Backbone as JSON Lines, residues from 0, in Angstrom:
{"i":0,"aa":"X","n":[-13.39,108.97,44.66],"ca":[-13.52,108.29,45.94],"c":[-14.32,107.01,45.74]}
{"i":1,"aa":"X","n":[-14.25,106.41,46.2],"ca":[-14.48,104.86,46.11],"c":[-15.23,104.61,47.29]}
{"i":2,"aa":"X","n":[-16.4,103.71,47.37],"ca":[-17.37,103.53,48.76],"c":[-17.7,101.88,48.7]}
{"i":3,"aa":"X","n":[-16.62,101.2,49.9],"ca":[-16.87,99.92,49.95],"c":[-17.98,99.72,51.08]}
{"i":4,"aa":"X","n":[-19.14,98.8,51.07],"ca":[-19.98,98.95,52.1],"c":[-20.61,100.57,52.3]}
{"i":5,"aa":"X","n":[-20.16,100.74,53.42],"ca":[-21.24,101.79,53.97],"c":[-19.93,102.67,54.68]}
{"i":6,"aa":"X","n":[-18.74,102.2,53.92],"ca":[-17.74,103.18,54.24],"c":[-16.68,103.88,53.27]}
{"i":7,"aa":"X","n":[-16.68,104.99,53.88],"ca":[-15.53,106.04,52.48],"c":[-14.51,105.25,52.92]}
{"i":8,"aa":"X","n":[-13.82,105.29,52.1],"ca":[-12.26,104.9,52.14],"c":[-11.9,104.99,50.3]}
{"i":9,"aa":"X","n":[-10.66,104.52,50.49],"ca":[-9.76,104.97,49.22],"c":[-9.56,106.26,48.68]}
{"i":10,"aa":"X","n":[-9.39,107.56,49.17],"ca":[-9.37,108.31,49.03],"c":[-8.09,109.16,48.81]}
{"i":11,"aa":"X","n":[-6.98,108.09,48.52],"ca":[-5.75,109.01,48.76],"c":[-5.33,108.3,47.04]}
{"i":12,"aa":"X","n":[-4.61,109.01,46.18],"ca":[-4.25,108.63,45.33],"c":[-3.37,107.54,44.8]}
{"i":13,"aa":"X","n":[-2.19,106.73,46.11],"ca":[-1.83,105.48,45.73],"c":[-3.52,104.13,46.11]}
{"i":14,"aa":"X","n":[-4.37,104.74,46.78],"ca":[-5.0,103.53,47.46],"c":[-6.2,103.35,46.13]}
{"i":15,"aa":"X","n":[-6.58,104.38,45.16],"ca":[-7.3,104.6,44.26],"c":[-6.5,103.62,43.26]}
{"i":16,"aa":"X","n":[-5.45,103.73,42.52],"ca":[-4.41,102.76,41.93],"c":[-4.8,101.32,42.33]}
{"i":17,"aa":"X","n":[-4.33,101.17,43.89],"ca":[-4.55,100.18,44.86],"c":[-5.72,99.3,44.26]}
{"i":18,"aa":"X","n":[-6.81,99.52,44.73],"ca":[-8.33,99.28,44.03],"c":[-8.48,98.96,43.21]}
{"i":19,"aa":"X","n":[-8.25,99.56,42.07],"ca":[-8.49,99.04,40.92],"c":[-7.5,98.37,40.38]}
{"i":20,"aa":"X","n":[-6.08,97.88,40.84],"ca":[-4.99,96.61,40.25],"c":[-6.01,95.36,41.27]}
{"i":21,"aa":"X","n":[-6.22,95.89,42.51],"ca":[-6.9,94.57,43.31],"c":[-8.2,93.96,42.59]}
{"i":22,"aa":"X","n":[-8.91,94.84,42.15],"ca":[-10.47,94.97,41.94],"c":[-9.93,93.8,40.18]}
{"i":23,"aa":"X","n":[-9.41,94.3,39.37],"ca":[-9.11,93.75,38.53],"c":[-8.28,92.27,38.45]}
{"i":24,"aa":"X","n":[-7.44,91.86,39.03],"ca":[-6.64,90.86,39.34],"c":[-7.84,89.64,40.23]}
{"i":25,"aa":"X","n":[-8.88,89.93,41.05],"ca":[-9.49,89.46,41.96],"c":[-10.72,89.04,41.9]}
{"i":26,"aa":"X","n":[-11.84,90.44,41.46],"ca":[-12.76,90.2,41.2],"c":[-13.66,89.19,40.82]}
{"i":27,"aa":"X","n":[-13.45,88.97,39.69],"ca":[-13.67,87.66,38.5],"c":[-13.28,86.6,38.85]}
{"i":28,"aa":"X","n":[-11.87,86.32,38.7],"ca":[-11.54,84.75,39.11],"c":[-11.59,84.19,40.8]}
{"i":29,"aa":"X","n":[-11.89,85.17,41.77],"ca":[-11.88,84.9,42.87],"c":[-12.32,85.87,43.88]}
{"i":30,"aa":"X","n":[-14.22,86.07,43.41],"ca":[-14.57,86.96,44.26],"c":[-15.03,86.4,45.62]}
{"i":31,"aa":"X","n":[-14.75,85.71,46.25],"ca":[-14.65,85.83,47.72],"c":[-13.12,86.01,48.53]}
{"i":32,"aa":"X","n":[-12.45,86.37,47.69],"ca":[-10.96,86.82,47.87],"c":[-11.42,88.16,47.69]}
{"i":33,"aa":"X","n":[-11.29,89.0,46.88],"ca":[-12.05,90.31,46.59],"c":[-12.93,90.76,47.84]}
{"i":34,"aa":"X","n":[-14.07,90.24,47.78],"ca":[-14.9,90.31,49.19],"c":[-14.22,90.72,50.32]}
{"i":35,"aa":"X","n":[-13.19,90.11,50.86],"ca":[-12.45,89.73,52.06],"c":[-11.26,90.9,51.66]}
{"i":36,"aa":"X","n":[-10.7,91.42,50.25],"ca":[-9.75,92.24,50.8],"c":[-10.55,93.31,50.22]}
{"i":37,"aa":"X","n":[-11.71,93.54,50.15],"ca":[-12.87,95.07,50.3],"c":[-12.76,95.3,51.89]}
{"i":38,"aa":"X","n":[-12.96,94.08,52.63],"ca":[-13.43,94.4,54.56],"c":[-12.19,94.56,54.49]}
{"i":39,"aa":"X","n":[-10.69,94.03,54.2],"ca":[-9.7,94.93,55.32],"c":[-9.32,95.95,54.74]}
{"i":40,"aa":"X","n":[-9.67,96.44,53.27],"ca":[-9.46,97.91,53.09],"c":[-10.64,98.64,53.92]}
{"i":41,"aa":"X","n":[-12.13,97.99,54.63],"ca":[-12.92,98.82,55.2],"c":[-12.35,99.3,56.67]}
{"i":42,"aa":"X","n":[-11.23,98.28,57.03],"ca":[-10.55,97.71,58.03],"c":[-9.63,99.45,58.34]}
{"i":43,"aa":"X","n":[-9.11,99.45,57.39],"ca":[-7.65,100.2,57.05],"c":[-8.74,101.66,57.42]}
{"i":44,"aa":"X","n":[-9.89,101.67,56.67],"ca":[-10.17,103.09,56.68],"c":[-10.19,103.6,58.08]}
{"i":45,"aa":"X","n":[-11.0,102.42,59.14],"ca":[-11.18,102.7,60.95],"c":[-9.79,103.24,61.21]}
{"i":46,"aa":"X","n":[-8.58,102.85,60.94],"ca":[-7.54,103.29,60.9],"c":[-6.85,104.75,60.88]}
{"i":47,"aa":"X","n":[-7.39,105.1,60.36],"ca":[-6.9,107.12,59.54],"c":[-6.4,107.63,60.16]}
{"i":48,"aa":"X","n":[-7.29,108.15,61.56],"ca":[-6.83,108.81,62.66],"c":[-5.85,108.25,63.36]}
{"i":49,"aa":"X","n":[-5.62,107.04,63.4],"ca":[-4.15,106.43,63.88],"c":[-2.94,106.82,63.04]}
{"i":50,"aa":"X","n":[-2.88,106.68,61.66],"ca":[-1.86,106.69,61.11],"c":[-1.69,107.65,60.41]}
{"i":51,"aa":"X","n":[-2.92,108.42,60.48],"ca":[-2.34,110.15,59.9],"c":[-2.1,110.27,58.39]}
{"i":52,"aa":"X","n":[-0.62,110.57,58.28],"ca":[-0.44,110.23,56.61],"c":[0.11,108.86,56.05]}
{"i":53,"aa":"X","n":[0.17,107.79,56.96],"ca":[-0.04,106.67,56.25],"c":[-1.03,106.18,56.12]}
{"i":54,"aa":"X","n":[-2.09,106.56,56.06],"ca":[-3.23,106.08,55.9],"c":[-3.75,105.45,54.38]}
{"i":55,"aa":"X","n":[-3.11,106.66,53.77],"ca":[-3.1,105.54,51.98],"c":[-2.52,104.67,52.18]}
{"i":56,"aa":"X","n":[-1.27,104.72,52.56],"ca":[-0.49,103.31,52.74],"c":[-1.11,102.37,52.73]}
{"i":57,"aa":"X","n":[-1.19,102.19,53.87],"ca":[-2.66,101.01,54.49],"c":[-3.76,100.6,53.93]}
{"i":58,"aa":"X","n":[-3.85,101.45,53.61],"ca":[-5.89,101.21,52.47],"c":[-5.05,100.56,51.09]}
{"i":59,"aa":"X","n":[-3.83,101.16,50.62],"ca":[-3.24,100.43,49.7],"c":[-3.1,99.17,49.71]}
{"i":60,"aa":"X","n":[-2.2,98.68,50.53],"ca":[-1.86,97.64,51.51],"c":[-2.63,96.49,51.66]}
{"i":61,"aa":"X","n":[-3.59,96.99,52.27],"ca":[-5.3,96.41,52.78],"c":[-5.67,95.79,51.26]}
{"i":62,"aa":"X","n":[-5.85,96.24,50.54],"ca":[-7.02,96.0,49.26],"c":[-6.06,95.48,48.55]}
{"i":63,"aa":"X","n":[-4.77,95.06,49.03],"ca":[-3.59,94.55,48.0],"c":[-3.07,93.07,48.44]}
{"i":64,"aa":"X","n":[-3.46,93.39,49.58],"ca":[-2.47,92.3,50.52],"c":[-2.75,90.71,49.73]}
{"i":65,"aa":"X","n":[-3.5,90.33,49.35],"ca":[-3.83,88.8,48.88],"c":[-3.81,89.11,47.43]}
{"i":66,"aa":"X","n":[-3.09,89.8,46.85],"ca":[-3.55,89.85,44.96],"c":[-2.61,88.94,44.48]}
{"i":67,"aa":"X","n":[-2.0,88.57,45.14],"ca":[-0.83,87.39,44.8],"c":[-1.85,86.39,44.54]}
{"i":68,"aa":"X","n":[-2.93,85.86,45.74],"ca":[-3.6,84.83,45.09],"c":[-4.41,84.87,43.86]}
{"i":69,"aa":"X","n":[-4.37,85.66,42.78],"ca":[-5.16,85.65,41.48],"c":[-4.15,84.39,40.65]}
{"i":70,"aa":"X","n":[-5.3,83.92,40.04],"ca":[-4.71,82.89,39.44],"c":[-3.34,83.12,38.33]}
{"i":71,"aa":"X","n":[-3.74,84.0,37.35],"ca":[-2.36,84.57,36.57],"c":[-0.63,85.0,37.46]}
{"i":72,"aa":"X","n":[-0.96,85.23,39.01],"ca":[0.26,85.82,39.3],"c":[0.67,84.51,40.17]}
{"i":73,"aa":"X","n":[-0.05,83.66,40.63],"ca":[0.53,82.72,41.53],"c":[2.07,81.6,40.87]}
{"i":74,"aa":"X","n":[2.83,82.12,40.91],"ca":[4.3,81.41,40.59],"c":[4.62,80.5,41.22]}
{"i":75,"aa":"X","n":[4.91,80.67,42.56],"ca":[5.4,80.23,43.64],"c":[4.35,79.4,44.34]}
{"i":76,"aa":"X","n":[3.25,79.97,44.44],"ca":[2.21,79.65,44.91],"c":[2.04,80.16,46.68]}
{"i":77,"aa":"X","n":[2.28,80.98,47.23],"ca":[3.09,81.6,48.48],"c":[2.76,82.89,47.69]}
{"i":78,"aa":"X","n":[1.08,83.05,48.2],"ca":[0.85,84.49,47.93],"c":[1.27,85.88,48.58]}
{"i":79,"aa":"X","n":[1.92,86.13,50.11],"ca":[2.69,87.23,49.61],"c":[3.64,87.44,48.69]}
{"i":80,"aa":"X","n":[4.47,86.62,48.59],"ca":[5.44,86.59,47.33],"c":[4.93,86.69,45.88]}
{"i":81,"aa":"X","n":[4.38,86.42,45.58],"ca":[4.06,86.35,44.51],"c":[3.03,87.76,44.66]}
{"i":82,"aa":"X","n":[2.59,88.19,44.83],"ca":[1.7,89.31,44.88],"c":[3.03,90.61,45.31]}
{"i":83,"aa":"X","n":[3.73,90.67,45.83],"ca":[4.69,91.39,46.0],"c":[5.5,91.58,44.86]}
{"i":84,"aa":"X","n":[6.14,90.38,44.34],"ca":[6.71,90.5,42.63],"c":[5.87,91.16,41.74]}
{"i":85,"aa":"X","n":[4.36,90.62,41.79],"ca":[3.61,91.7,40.55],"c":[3.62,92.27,40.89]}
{"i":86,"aa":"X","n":[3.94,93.63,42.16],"ca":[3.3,94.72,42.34],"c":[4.85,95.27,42.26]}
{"i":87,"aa":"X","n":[6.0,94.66,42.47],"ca":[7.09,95.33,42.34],"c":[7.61,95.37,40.73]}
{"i":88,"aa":"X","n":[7.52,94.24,39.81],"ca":[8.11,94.02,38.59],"c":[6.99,94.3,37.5]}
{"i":89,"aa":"X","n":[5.36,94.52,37.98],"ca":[4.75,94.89,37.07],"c":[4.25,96.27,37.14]}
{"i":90,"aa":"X","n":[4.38,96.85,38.05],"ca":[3.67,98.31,38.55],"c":[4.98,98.93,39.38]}
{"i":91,"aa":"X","n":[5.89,98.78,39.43],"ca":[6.63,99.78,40.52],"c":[6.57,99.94,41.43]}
{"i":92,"aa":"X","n":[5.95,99.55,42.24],"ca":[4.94,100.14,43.17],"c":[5.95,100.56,44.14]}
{"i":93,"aa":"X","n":[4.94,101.46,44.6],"ca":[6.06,102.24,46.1],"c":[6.86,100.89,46.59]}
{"i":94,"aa":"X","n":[8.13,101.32,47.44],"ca":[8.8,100.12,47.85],"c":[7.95,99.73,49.52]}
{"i":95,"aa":"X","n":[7.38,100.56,50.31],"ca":[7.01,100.47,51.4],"c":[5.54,99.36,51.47]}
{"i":96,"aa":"X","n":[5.07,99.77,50.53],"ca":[3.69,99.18,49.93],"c":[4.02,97.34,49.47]}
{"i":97,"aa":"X","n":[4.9,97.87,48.55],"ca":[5.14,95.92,48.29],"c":[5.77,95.14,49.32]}
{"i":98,"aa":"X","n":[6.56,95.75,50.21],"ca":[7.01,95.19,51.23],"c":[6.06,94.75,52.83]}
{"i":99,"aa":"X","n":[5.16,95.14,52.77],"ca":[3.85,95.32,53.34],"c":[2.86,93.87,52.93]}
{"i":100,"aa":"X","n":[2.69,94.11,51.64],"ca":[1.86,93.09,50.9],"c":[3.22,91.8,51.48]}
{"i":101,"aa":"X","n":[4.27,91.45,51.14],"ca":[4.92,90.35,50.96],"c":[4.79,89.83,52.51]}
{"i":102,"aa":"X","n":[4.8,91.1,53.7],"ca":[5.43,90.54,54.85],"c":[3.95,90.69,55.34]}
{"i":103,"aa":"X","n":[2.68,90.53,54.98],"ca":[1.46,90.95,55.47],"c":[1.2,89.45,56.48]}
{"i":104,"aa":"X","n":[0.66,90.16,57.88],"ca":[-0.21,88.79,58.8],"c":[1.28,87.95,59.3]}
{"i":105,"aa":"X","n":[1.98,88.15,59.31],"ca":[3.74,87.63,59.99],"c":[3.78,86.55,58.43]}
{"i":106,"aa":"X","n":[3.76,86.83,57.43],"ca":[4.57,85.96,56.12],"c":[5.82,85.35,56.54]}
{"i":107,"aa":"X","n":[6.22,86.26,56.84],"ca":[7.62,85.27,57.27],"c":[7.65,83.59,57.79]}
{"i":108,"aa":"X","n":[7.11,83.6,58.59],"ca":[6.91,82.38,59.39],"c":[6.08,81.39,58.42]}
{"i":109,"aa":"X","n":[5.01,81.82,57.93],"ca":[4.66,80.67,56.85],"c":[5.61,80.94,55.78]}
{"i":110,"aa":"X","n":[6.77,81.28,54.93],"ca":[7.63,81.43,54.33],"c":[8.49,80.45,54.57]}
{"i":111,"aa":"X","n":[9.02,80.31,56.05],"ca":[9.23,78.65,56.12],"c":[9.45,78.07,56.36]}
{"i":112,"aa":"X","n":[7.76,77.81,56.45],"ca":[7.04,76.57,56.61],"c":[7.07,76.4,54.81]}
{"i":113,"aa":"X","n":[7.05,76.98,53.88],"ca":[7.26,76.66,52.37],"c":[8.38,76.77,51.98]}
{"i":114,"aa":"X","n":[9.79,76.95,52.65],"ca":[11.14,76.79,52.34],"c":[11.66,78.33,51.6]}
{"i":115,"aa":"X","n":[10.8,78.94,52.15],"ca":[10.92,80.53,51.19],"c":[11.46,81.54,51.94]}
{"i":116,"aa":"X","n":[11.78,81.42,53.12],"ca":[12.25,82.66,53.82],"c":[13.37,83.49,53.17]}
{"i":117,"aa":"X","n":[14.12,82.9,52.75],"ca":[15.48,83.32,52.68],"c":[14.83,84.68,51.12]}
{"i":118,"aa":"X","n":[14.04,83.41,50.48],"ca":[13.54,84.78,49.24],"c":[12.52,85.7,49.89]}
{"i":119,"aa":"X","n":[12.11,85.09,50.37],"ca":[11.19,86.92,51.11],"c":[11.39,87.58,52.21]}
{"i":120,"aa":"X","n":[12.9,87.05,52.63],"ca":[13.84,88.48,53.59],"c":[14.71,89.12,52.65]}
{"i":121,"aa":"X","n":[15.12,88.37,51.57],"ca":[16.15,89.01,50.93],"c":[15.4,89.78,49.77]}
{"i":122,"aa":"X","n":[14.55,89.79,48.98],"ca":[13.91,90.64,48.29],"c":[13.35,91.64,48.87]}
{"i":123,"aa":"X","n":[12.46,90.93,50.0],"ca":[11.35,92.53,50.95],"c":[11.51,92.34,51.82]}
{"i":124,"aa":"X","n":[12.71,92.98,52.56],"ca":[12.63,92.92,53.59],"c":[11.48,93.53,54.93]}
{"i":125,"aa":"X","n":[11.48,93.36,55.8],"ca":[10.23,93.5,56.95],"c":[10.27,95.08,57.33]}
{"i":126,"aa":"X","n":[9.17,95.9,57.07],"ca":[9.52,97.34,57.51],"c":[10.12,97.32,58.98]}
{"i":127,"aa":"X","n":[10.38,98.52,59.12],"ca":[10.66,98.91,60.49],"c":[9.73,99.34,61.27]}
{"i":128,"aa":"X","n":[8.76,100.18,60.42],"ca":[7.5,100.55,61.16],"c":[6.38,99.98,61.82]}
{"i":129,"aa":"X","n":[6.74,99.26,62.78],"ca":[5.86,98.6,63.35],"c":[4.51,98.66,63.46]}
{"i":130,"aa":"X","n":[4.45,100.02,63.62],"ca":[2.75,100.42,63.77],"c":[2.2,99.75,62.22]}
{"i":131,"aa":"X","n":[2.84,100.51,61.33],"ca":[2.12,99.91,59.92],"c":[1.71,98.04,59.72]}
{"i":132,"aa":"X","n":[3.37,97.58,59.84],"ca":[2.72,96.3,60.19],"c":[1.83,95.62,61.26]}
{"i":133,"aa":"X","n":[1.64,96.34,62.16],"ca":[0.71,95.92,63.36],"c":[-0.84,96.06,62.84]}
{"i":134,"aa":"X","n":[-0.94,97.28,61.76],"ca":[-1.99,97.84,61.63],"c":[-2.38,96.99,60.39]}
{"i":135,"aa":"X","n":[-1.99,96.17,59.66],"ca":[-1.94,95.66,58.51],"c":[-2.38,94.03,58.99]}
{"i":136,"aa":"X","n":[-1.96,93.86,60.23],"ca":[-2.14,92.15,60.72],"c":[-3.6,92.4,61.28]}
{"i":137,"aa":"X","n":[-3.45,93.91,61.88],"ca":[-5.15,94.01,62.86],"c":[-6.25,93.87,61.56]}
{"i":138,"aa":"X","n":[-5.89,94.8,60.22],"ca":[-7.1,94.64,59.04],"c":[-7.32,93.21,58.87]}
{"i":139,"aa":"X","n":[-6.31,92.47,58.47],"ca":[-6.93,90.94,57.8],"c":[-7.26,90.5,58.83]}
{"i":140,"aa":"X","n":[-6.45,90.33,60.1],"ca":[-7.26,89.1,61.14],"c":[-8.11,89.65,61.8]}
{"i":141,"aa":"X","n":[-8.52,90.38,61.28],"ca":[-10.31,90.7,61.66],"c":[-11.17,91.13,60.74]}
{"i":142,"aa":"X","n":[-10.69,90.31,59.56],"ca":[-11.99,90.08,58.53],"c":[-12.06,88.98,58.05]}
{"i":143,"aa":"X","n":[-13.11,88.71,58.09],"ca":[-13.77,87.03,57.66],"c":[-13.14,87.1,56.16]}
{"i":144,"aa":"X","n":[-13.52,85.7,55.72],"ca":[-13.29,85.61,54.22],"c":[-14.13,86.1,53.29]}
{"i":145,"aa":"X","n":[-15.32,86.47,53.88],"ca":[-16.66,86.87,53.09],"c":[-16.57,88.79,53.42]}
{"i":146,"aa":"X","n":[-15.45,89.08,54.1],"ca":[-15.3,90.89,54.18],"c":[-15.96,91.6,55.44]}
{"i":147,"aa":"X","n":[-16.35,90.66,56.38],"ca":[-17.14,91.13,57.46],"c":[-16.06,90.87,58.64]}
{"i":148,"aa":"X","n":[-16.49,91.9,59.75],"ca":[-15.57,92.17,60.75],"c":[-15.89,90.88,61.98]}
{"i":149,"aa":"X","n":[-14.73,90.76,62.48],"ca":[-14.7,89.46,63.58],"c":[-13.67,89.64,64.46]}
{"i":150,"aa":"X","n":[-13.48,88.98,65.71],"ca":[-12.3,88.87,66.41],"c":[-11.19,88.31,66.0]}
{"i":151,"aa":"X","n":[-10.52,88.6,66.34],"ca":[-8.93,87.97,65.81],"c":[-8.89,86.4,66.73]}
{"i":152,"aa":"X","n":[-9.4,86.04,67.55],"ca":[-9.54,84.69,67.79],"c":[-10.31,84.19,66.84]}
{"i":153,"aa":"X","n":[-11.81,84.6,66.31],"ca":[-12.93,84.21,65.62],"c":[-12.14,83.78,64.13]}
{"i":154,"aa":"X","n":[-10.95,84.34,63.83],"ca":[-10.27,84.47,62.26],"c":[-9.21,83.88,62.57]}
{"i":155,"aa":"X","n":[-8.12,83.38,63.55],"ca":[-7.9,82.16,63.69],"c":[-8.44,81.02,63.9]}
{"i":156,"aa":"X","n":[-9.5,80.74,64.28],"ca":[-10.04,79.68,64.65],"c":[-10.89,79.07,63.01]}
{"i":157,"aa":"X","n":[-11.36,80.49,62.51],"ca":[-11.73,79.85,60.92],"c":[-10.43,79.75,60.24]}
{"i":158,"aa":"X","n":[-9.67,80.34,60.1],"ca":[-8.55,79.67,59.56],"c":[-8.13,78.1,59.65]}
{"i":159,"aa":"X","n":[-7.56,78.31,60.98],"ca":[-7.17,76.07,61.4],"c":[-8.15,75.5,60.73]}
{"i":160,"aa":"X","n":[-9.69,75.9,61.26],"ca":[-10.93,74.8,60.39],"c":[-11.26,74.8,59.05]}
{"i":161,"aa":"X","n":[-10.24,75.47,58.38],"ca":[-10.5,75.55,56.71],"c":[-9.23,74.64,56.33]}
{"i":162,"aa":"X","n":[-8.32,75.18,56.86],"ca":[-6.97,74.78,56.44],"c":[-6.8,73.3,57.25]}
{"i":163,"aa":"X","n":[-6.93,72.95,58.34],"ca":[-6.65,71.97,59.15],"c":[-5.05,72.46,59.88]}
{"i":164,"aa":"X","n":[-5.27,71.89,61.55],"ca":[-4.14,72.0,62.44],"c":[-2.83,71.13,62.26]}
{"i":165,"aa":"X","n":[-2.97,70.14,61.12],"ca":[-1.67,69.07,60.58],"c":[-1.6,69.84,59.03]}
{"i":166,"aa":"X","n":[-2.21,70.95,58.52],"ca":[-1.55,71.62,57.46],"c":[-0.69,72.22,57.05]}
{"i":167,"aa":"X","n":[-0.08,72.96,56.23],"ca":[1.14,73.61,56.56],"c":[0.66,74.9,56.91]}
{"i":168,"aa":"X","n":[-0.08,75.55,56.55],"ca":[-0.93,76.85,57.13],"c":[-1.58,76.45,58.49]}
{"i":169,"aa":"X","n":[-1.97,75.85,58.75],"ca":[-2.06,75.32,60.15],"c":[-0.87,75.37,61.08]}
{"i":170,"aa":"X","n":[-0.44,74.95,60.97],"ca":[1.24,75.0,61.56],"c":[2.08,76.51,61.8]}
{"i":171,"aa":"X","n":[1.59,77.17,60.77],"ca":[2.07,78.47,60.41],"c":[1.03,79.34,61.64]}
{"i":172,"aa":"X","n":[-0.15,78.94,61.64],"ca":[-1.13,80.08,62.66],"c":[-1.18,79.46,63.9]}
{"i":173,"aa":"X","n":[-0.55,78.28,64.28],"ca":[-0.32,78.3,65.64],"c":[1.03,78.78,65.74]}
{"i":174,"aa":"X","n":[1.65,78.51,65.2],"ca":[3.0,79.55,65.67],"c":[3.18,81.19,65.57]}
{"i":175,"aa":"X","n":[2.42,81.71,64.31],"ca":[1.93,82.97,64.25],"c":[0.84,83.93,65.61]}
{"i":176,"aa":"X","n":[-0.07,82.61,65.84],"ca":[-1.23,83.17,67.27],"c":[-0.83,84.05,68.14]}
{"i":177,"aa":"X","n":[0.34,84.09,68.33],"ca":[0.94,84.5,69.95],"c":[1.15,86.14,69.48]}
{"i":178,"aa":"X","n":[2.0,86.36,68.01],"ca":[2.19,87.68,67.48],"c":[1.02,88.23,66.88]}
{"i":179,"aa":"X","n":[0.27,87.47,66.25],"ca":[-1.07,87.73,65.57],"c":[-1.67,88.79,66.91]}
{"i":180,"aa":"X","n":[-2.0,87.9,68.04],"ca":[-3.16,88.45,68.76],"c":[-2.24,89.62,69.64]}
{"i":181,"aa":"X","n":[-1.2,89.95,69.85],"ca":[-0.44,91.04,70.41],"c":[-0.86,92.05,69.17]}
{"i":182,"aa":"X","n":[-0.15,91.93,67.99],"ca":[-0.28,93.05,67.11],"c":[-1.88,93.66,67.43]}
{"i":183,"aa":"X","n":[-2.59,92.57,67.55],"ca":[-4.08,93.11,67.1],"c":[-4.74,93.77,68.62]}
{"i":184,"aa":"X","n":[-3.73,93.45,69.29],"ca":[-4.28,94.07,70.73],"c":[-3.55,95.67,70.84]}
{"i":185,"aa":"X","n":[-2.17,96.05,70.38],"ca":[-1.81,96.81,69.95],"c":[-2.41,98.58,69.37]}
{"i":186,"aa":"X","n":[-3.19,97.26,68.45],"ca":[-3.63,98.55,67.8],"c":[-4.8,98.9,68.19]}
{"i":187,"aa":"X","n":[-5.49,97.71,68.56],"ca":[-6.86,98.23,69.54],"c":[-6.6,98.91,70.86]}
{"i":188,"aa":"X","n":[-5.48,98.89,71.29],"ca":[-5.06,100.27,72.38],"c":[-5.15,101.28,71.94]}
{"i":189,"aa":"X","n":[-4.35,101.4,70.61],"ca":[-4.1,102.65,69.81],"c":[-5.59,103.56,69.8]}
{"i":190,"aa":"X","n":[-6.4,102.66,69.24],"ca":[-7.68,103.15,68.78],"c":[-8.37,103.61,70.06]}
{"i":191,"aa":"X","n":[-8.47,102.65,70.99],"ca":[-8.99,103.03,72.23],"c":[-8.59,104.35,72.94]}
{"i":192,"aa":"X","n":[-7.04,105.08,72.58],"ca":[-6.12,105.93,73.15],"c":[-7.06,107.3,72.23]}
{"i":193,"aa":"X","n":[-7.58,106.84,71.0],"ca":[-7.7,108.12,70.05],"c":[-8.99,109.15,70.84]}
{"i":194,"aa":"X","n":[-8.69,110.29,70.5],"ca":[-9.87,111.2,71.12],"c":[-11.71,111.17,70.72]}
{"i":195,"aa":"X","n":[-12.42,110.81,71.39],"ca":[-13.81,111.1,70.82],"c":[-14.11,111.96,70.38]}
C-alpha cells in the first residue's frame, strides 16, 4: 500500500503498477508534474465509495493521466497521446485505463486545437462510462499543479494565467469550461448523494 500525503490510496493491484510507471517516468525530470498527479491520485482515492470496483481504475488513471509529459515519451508533444501510446505499446496496459489517460480532462477538444483528433478518436476511443470519465476530469481539475485541492474554477483560472487566453491551451479551456465544470458538478452530487 502506498500513502500519498495523509491519504491511503493505491491499494488495488493495477494502481500499485500505476505508481510506480508514474513515480518513475515523472519524478526526476519533472517533479512538479509528479506532485500534481500524487493530488489527483489523492483525488481518485475520495472517490472509492462512488465507484466501487472501479476504483483502481481511477487511482490508476489519476497517477497516470500526465506521464505522457515525461520528457523521453513526448513524440507528438500532445500529452494524452503520447502517454497513452507508452502505456499501450510499452506496458499493455488494460485497454480501459489507456483510453482514460488519452481522453483525460475532455483531450479531445485540445486534440484539435493540435490537428490530432482524428489520431486520438481513432486509436482511443472515448469510454462509454461516463461516470469514470466524469470522475477523472473532477481529480485533475481540482488539483493545483503543486498536488493540493482547489475549485474547478480556481484550476481553470490558473490554467488561462499560465498558459495565456490567445494560447492554444487557452483556447482549448474556454471551450472545454462549460463540460469541465458540469462533469465536476456531477460528481460532487454523486459524493454529496453517498451515505455518512
Amino acid at each position: 500500500m502506498r500513502y500519498l500525503g495523509t491519504y491511503e490510496v493505491m491499494d488495488g493491484a493495477m494502481a500499485k503498477w500505476a505508481y510506480a510507471v508514474a513515480e518513475a517516468e515523472l519524478s526526476e525530470p519533472l517533479p512538479r508534474r509528479w506532485e500534481h498527479s500524487q493530488g489527483v491520485a489523492r483525488r481518485a482515492a475520495e472517490l472509492t465509495e462512488v465507484l466501487g470496483e472501479d476504483a483502481d481504475l481511477l487511482a490508476s488513471a489519476a497517477v497516470l493521466h500526465d506521464v505522457g509529459y515525461a520528457p523521453r515519451l513526448a513524440a507528438t508533444g500532445f500529452h494524452p497521446l503520447d502517454g497513452a501510446r507508452f502505456l499501450r505499446d510499452d506496458h499493455a496496459a488494460d485497454e480501459r485505463l489507456v483510453r482514460l489517460v488519452a481522453n483525460h480532462s475532455l483531450a479531445l477538444l485540445e486534440a484539435e486545437e493540435r490537428g490530432l483528433r482524428s489520431d486520438l478518436e481513432a486509436e482511443f476511443p472515448l469510454l462509454d462510462d461516463h461516470r469514470l470519465v466524469d470522475a477523472l476530469v473532477y481529480c485533475d481539475m481540482t488539483t493545483t499543479p503543486d498536488g493540493k485541492g482547489t475549485s474547478a474554477e480556481g484550476r481553470l483560472e490558473e490554467i488561462m494565467d499560465r498558459y495565456g487566453a490567445d494560447s492554444l491551451v487557452g483556447r482549448f479551456i474556454r471551450r472545454a469550461s462549460p463540460d469541465i465544470l458540469a462533469a465536476v458538478s456531477r460528481v460532487e452530487a454523486a459524493l454529496a448523494a453517498q451515505p455518512r
